[in-house]
Short mmCIF file of C-alpha atoms and ligand atoms in Angstrom, two decimals:
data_model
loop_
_atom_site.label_atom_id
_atom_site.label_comp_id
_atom_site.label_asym_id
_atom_site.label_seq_id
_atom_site.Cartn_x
_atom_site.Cartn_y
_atom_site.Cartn_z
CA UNK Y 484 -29.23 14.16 35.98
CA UNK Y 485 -28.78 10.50 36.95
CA UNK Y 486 -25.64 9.46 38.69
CA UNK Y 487 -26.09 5.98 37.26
CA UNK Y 488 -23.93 4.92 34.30
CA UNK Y 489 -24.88 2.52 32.05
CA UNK Y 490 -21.83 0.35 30.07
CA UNK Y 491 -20.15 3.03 28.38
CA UNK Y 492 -20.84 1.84 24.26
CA UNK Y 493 -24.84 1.40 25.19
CA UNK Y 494 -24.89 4.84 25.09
CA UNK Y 495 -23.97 4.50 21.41
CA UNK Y 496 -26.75 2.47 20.59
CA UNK Y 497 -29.79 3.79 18.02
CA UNK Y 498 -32.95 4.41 20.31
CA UNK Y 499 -35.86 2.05 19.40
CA UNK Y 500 -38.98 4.27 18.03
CA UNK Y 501 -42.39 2.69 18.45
CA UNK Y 502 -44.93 3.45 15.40
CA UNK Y 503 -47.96 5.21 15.87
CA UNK Y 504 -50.75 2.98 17.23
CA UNK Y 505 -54.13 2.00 15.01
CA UNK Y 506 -55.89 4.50 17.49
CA UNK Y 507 -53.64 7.20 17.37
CA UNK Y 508 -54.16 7.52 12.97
CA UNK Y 509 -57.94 7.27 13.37
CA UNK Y 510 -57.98 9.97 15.15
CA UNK Y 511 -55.46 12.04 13.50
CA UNK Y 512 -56.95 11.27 9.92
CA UNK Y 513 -60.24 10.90 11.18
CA UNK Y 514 -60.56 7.28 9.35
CA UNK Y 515 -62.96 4.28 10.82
CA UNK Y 516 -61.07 1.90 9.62
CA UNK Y 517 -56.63 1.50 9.58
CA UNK Y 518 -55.22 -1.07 7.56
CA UNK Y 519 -52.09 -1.95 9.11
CA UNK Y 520 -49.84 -3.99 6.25
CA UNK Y 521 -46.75 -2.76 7.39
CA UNK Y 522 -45.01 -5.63 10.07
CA UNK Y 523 -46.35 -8.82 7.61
CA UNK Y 524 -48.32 -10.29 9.91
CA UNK Y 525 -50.94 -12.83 8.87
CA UNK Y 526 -53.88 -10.96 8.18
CA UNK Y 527 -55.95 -13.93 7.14
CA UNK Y 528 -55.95 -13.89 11.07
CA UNK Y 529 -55.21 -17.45 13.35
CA UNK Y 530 -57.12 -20.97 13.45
CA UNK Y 531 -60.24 -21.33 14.77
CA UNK Y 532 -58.98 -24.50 16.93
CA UNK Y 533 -55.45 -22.14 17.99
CA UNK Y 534 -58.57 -19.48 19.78
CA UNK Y 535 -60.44 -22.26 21.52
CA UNK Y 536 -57.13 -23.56 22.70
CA UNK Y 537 -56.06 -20.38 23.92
CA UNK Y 538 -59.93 -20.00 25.52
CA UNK Y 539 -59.42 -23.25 27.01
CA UNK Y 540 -56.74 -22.55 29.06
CA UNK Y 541 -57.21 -18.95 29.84
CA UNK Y 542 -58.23 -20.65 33.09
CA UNK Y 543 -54.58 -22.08 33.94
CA UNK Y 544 -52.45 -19.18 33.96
CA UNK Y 545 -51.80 -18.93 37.54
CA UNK Y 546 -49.51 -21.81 36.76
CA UNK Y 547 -45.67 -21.42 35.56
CA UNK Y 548 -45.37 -22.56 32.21
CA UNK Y 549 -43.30 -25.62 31.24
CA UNK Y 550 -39.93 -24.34 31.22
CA UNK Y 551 -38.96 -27.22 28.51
CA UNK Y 552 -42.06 -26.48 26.29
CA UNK Y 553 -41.85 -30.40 26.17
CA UNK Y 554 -45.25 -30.61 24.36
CA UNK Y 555 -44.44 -28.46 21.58
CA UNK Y 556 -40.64 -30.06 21.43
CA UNK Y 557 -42.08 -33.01 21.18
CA UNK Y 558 -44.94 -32.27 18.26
CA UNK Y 559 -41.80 -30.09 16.15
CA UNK Y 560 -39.71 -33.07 16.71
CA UNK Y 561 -41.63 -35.67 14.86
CA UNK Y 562 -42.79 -32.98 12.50
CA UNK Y 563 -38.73 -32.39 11.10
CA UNK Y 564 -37.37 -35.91 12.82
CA UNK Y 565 -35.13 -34.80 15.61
CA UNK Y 566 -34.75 -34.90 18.89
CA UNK Y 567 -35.79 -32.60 22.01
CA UNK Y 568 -32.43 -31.38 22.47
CA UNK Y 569 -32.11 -30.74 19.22
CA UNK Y 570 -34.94 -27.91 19.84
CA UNK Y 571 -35.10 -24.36 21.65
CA UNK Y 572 -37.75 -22.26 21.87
CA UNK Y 573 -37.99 -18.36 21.91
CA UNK Y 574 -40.62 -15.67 23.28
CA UNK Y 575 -40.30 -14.86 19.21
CA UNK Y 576 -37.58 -15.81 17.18
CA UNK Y 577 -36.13 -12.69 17.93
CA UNK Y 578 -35.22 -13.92 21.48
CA UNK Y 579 -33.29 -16.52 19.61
CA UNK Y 580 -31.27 -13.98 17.35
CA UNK Y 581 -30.30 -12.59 20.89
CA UNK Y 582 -29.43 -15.54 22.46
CA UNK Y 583 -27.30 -16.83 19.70
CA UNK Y 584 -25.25 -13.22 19.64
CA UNK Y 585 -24.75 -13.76 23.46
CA UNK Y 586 -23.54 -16.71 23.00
CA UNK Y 587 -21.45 -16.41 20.14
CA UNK Y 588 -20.13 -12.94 20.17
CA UNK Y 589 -18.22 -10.62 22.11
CA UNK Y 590 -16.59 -7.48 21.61
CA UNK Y 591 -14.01 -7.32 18.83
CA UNK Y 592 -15.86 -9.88 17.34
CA UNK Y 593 -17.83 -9.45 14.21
CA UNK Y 594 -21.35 -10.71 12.48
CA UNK Y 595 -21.85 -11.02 8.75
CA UNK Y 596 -25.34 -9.59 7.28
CA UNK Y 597 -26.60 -8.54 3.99
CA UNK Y 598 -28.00 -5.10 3.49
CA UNK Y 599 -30.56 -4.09 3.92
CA UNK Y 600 -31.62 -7.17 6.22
CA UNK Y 601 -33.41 -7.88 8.82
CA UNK Y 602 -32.68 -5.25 11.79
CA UNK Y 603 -32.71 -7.51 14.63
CA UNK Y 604 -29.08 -9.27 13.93
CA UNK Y 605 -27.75 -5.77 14.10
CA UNK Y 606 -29.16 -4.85 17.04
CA UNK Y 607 -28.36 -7.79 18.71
CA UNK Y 608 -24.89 -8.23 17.75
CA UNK Y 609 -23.91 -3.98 18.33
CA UNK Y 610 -25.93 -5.18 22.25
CA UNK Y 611 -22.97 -7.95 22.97
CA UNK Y 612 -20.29 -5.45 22.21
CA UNK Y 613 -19.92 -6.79 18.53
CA UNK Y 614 -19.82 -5.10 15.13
CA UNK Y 615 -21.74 -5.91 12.01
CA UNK Y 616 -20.03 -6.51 8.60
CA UNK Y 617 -22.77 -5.25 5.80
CA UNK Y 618 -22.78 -7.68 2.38
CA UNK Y 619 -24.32 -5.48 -0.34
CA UNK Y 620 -27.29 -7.13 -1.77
CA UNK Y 621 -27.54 -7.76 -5.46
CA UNK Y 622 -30.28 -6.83 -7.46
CA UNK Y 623 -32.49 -7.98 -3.98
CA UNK Y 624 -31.30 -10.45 -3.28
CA UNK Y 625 -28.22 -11.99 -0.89
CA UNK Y 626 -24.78 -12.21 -2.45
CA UNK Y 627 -23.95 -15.61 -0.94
CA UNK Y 628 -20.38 -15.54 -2.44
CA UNK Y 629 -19.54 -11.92 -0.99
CA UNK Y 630 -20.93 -13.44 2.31
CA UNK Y 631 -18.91 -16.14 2.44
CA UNK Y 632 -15.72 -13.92 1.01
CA UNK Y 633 -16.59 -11.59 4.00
CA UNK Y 634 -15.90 -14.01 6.81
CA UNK Y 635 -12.66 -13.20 8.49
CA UNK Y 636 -11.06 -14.47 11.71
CA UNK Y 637 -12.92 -12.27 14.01
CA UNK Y 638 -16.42 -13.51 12.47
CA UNK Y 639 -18.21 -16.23 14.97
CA UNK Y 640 -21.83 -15.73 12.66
CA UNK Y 641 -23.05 -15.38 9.33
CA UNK Y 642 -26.49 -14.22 8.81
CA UNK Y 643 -29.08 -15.44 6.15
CA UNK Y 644 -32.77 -14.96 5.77
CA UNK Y 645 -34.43 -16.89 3.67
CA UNK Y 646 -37.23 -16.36 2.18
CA UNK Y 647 -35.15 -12.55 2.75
CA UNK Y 648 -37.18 -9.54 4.47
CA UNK Y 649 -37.55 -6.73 3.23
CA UNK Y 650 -37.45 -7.93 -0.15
CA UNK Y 651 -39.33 -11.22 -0.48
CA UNK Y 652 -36.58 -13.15 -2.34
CA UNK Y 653 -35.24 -16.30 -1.59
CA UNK Y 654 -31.83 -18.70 -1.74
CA UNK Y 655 -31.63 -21.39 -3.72
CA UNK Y 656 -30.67 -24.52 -3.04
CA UNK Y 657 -27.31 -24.56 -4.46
CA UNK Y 658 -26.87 -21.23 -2.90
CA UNK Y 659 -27.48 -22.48 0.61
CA UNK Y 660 -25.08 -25.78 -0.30
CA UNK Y 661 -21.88 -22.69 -1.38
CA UNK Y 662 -22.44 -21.39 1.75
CA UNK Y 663 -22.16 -23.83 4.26
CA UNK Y 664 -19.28 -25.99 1.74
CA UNK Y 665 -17.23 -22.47 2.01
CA UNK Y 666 -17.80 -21.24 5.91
CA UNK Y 667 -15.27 -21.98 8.23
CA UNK Y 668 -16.50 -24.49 10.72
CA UNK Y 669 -16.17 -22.21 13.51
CA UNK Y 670 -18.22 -19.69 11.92
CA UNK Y 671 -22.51 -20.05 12.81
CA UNK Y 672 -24.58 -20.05 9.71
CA UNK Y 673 -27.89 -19.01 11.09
CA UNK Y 674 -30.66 -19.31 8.61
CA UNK Y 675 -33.33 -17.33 9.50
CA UNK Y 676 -36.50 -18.87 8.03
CA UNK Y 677 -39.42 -16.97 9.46
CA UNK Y 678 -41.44 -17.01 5.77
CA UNK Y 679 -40.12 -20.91 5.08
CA UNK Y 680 -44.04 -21.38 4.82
CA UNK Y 681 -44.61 -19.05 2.37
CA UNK Y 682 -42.35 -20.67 -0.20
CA UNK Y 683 -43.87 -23.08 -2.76
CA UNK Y 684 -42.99 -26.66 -2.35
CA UNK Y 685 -40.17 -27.12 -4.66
CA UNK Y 686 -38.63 -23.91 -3.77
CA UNK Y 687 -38.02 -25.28 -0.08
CA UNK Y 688 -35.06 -26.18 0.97
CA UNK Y 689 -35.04 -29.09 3.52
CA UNK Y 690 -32.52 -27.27 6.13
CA UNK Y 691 -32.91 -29.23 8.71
CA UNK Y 692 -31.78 -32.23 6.85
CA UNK Y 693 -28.25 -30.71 7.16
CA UNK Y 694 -27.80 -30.80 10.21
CA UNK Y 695 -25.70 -33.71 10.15
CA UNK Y 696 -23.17 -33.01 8.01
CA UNK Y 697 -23.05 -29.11 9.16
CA UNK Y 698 -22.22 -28.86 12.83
CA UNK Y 699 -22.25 -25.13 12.90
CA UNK Y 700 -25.87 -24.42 11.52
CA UNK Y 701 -28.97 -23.54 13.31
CA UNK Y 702 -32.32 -22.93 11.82
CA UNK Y 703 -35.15 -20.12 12.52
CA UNK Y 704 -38.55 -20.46 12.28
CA UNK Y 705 -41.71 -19.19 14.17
CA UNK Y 706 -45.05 -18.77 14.89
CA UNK Y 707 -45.53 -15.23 14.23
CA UNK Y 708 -46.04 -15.10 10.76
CA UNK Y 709 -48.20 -17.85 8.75
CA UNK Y 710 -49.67 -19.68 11.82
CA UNK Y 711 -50.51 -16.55 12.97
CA UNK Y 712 -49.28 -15.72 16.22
CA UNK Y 713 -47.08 -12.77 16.26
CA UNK Y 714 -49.06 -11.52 19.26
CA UNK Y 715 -48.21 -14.52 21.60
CA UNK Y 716 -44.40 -14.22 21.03
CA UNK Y 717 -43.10 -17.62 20.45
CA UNK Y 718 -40.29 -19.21 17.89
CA UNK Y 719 -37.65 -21.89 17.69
CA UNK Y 720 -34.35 -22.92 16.32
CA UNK Y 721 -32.88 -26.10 15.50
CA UNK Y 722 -29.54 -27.37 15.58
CA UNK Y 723 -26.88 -29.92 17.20
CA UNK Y 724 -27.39 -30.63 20.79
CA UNK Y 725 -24.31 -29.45 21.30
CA UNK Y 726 -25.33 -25.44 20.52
CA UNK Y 727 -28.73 -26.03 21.48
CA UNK Y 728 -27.38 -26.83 25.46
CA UNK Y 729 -24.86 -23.59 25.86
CA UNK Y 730 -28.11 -21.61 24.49
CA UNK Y 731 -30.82 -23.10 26.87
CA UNK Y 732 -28.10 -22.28 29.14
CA UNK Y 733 -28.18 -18.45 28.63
CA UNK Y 734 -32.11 -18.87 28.12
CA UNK Y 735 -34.19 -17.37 31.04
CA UNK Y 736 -36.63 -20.55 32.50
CA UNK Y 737 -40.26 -19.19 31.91
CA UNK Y 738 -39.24 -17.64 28.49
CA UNK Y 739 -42.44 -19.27 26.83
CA UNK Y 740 -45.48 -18.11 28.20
CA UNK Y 741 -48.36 -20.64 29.16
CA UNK Y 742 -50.89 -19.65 26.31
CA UNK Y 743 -48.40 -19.36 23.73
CA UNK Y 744 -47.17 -23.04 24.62
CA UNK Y 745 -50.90 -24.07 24.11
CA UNK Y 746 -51.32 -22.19 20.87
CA UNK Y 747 -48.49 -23.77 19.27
CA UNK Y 748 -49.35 -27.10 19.54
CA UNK Y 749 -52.93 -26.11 18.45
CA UNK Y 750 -51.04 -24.47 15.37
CA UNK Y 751 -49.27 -27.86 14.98
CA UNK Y 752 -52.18 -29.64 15.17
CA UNK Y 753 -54.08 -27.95 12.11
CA UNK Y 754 -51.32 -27.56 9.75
CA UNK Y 755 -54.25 -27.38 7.14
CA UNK Y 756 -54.77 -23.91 8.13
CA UNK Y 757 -51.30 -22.66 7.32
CA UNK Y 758 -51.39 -24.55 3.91
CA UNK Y 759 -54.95 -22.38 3.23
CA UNK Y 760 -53.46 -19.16 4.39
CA UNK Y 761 -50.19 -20.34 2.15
CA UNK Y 762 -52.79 -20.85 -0.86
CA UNK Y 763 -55.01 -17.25 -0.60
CA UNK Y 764 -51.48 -15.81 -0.45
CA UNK Y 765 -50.13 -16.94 -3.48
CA UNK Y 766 -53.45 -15.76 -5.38
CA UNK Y 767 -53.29 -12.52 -3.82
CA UNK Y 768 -49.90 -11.79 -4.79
CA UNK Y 769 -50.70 -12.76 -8.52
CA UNK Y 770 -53.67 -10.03 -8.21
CA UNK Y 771 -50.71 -7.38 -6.86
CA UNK Y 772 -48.49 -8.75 -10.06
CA UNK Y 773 -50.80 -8.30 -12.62
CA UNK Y 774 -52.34 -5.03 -11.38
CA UNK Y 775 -48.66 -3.71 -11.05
CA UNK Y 776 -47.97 -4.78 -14.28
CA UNK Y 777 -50.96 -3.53 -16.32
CA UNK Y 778 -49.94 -0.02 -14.58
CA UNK Y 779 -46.19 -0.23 -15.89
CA UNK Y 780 -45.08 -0.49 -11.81
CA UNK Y 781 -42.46 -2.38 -10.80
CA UNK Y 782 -42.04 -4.93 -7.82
CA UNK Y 783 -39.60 -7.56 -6.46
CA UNK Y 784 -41.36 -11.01 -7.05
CA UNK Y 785 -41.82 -12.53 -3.53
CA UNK Y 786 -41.54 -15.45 -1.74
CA UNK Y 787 -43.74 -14.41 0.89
CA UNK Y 788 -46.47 -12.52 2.59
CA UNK Y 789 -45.28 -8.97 1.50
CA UNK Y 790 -44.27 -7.38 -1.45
CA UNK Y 791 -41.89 -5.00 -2.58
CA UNK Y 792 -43.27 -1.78 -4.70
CA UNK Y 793 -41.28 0.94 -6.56
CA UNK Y 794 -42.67 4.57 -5.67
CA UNK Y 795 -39.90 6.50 -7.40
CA UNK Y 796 -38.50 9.22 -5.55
CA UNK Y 797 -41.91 10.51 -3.85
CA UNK Y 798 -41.31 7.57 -1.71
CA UNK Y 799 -42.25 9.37 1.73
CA UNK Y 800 -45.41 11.19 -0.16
CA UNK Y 801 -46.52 8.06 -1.16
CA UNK Y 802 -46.54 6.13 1.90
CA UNK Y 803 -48.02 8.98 3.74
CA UNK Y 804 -50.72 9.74 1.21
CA UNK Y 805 -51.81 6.20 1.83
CA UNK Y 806 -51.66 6.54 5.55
CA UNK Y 807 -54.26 9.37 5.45
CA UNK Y 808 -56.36 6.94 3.22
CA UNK Y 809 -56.01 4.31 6.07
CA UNK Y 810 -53.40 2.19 4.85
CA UNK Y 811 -50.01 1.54 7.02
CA UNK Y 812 -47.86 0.09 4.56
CA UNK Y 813 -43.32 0.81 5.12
CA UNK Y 814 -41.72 3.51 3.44
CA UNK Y 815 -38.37 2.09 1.98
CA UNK Y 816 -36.67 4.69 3.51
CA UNK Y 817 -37.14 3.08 6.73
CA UNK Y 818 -35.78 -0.51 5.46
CA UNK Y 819 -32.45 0.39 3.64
CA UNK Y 820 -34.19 0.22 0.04
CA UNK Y 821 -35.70 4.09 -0.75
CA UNK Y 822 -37.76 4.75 -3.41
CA UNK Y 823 -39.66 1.57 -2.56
CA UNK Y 824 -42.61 0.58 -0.14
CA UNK Y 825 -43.03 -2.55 1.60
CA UNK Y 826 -46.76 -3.56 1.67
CA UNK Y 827 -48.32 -6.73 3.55
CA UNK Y 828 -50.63 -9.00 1.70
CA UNK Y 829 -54.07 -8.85 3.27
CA UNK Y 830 -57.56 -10.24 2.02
CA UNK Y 831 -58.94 -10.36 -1.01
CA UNK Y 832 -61.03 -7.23 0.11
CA UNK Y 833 -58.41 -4.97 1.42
CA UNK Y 834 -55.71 -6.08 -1.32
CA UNK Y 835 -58.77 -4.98 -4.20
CA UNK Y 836 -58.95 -0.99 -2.09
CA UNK Y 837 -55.42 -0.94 -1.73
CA UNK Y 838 -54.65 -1.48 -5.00
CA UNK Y 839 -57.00 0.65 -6.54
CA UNK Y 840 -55.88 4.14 -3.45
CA UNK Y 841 -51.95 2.87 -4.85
CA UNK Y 842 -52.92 2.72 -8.26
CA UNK Y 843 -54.51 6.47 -7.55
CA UNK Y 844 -51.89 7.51 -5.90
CA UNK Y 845 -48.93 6.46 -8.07
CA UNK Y 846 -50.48 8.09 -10.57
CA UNK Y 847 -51.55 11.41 -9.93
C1 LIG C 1399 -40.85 -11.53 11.62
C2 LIG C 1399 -39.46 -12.00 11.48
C3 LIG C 1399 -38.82 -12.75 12.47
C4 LIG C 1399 -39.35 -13.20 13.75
O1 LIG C 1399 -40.25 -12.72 14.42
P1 LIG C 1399 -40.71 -13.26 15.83
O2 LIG C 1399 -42.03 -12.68 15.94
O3 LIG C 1399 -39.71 -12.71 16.82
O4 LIG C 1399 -40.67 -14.75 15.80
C5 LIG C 1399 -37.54 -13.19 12.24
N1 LIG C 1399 -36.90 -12.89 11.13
C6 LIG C 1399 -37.47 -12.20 10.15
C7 LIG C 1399 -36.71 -11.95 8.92
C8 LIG C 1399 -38.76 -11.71 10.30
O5 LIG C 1399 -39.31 -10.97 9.33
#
């Protein structure tokens, strides 16, 4: 027994459980080959230019990184018009959630969410002491209204995620426009925008051109997802100067790592390659439709990289019958929405034997 005590509600907290690694289901289903489509990474894979950055400068990492990241800062700023200080950067925009619950939220104090959502602003919030108040979502997608109605005088953030994970859907403009015209100006609005990509050109909604008339709004995004670099850890959020100081304050100095600094800006620099990835997507996802359709299965229409499927009640069976076949997809269960799965759009190759195992499957 330790003699050590930790602060008395971490004790409360759930326990993170790590999934079974790629090697670990070989062996145990004795496949060659795992698909993993279960975390919606990009599986069209990363620039060639982002690799020969990274190659480039393998040689320099016995230096600290640039604790400012002022090369990327300055690329994202001309790419959305602002300033520097108008700019943080996060190992993952995960670190930013956290950063923005430290900063905003102490115990007694209260986050709004939709759920199911993303887990992270949970997590983070229930970390600072805080508790979590859960907005039902409707028919997949986020109740705007109820999460504005839900504020109350304890609430210092409201939480949106747009295009929305696990379901794929997105807010529309004039839902994004009820929602900062009807939060109280001390309340954040965080929109979490780590699929903005994804989302076909007239569907986007130019946050960042807000910013000026909202004081109390920060936006998400990252590299993790279309450019590609989920395994490098590294996102940002923009906002006033104003929030973006007290979080750099909180921020630890080397918090961007050397390689990912140098990938980004590759990223930055071949936009092109997101816009492909963007384009295969979008055909993919029309394959999924169609095939789903012609099978009388049905899905949530999404804005992004993965797609939500309904399994019925043999949920778990499903999702594990696929698993033995080599395909990782997430069971619903595990993401607030059973009876569903949550499946990653991959290549043209692997969507065609997915389909046609899940087709099988739902089937039999
Ligand atoms: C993947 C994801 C993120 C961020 O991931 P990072 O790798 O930490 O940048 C943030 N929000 C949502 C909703 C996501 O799905």
């Amino acid at each position: 027994m330790i003699k050590v005590k930790f602060k008395s509600w971490i004790y409360n907290l759930p326990e993170y459980i790590p999934g079974k690694t790629l090697e670990e289901i070989k062996e145990k289903y004795n496949l060659d080959v795992v698909y993993k489509l279960a975390s919606n990474e990009n599986l069209f894979g990363i620039s060639p230019k982002v690799i020969d950055s990274i190659c480039r400068n393998a040689c320099r990492v016995n230096y600290y990184p640039d604790s400012d990241c002022r090369e990327i800062k300055q690329k994202l700023g001309s790419k959305y018009n602002v300033q520097a200080d108008n700019i943080i950067m996060g190992n993952g925009t995960d670190q930013i959630i956290e950063l923005v619950c430290s900063g905003f939220v102490g115990s007694g104090e209260n986050v709004v969410i939709s759920d199911p959502t993303f887990l992270i602003y949970e997590k983070a919030t229930l970390k600072c002491g805080g508790e979590v108040i859960k907005v039902p979502l409707e028919k997949f997608r986020q109740d705007v209204k109820l999460m504005a109605d839900s504020v109350n005088g304890k609430t210092r953030i409201i939480f949106l995620t747009n295009p929305h994970n696990p379901t794929g859907t997105r807010i529309t403009k004039n839902e994004f426009e009820y929602i900062i015209g009807n939060t109280p100006k001390d309340v954040l609005i965080v929109t979490d925008e780590a699929y903005y990509e994804y989302l076909p050109e007239e569907e986007k909604i130019d946050t960042v051109s807000y910013l000026n008339e909202c004081s109390n709004l920060i936006i998400l995004r990252t590299f993790s997802k279309i450019y590609g670099l989920a395994g490098l850890r590294i996102g940002y959020g923009i906002s006033s100067a104003e929030i973006i100081s007290g979080l750099n304050k909180i921020r630890l100095p080397f918090n961007i790592n050397f390689i990912a600094q140098k990938a980004a800006v590759a990223a930055l620099e071949n936009e092109l390659f997101a816009c492909e990835v963007r384009d295969k997507i979008q055909v993919e996802k029309e394959k999924f439709y169609s095939a789903f359709k012609k099978n009388g299965i049905d899905f949530v229409k999404s804005y992004s990289n993965f797609i939500l499927v309904k399994t019925g009640s043999k949920n778990r069976d499903v999702a594990a019958r696929l698993l033995e076949r080599g395909f990782i997809v997430r069971p619903g269960e595990n993401l607030g929405i059973p009876g569903y799965i949550r499946v990653t759009v991959s290549k043209p190759e692997v969507n065609d034997k997915f389909l046609s195992e899940f087709i099988k499957i739902y089937k039999s």
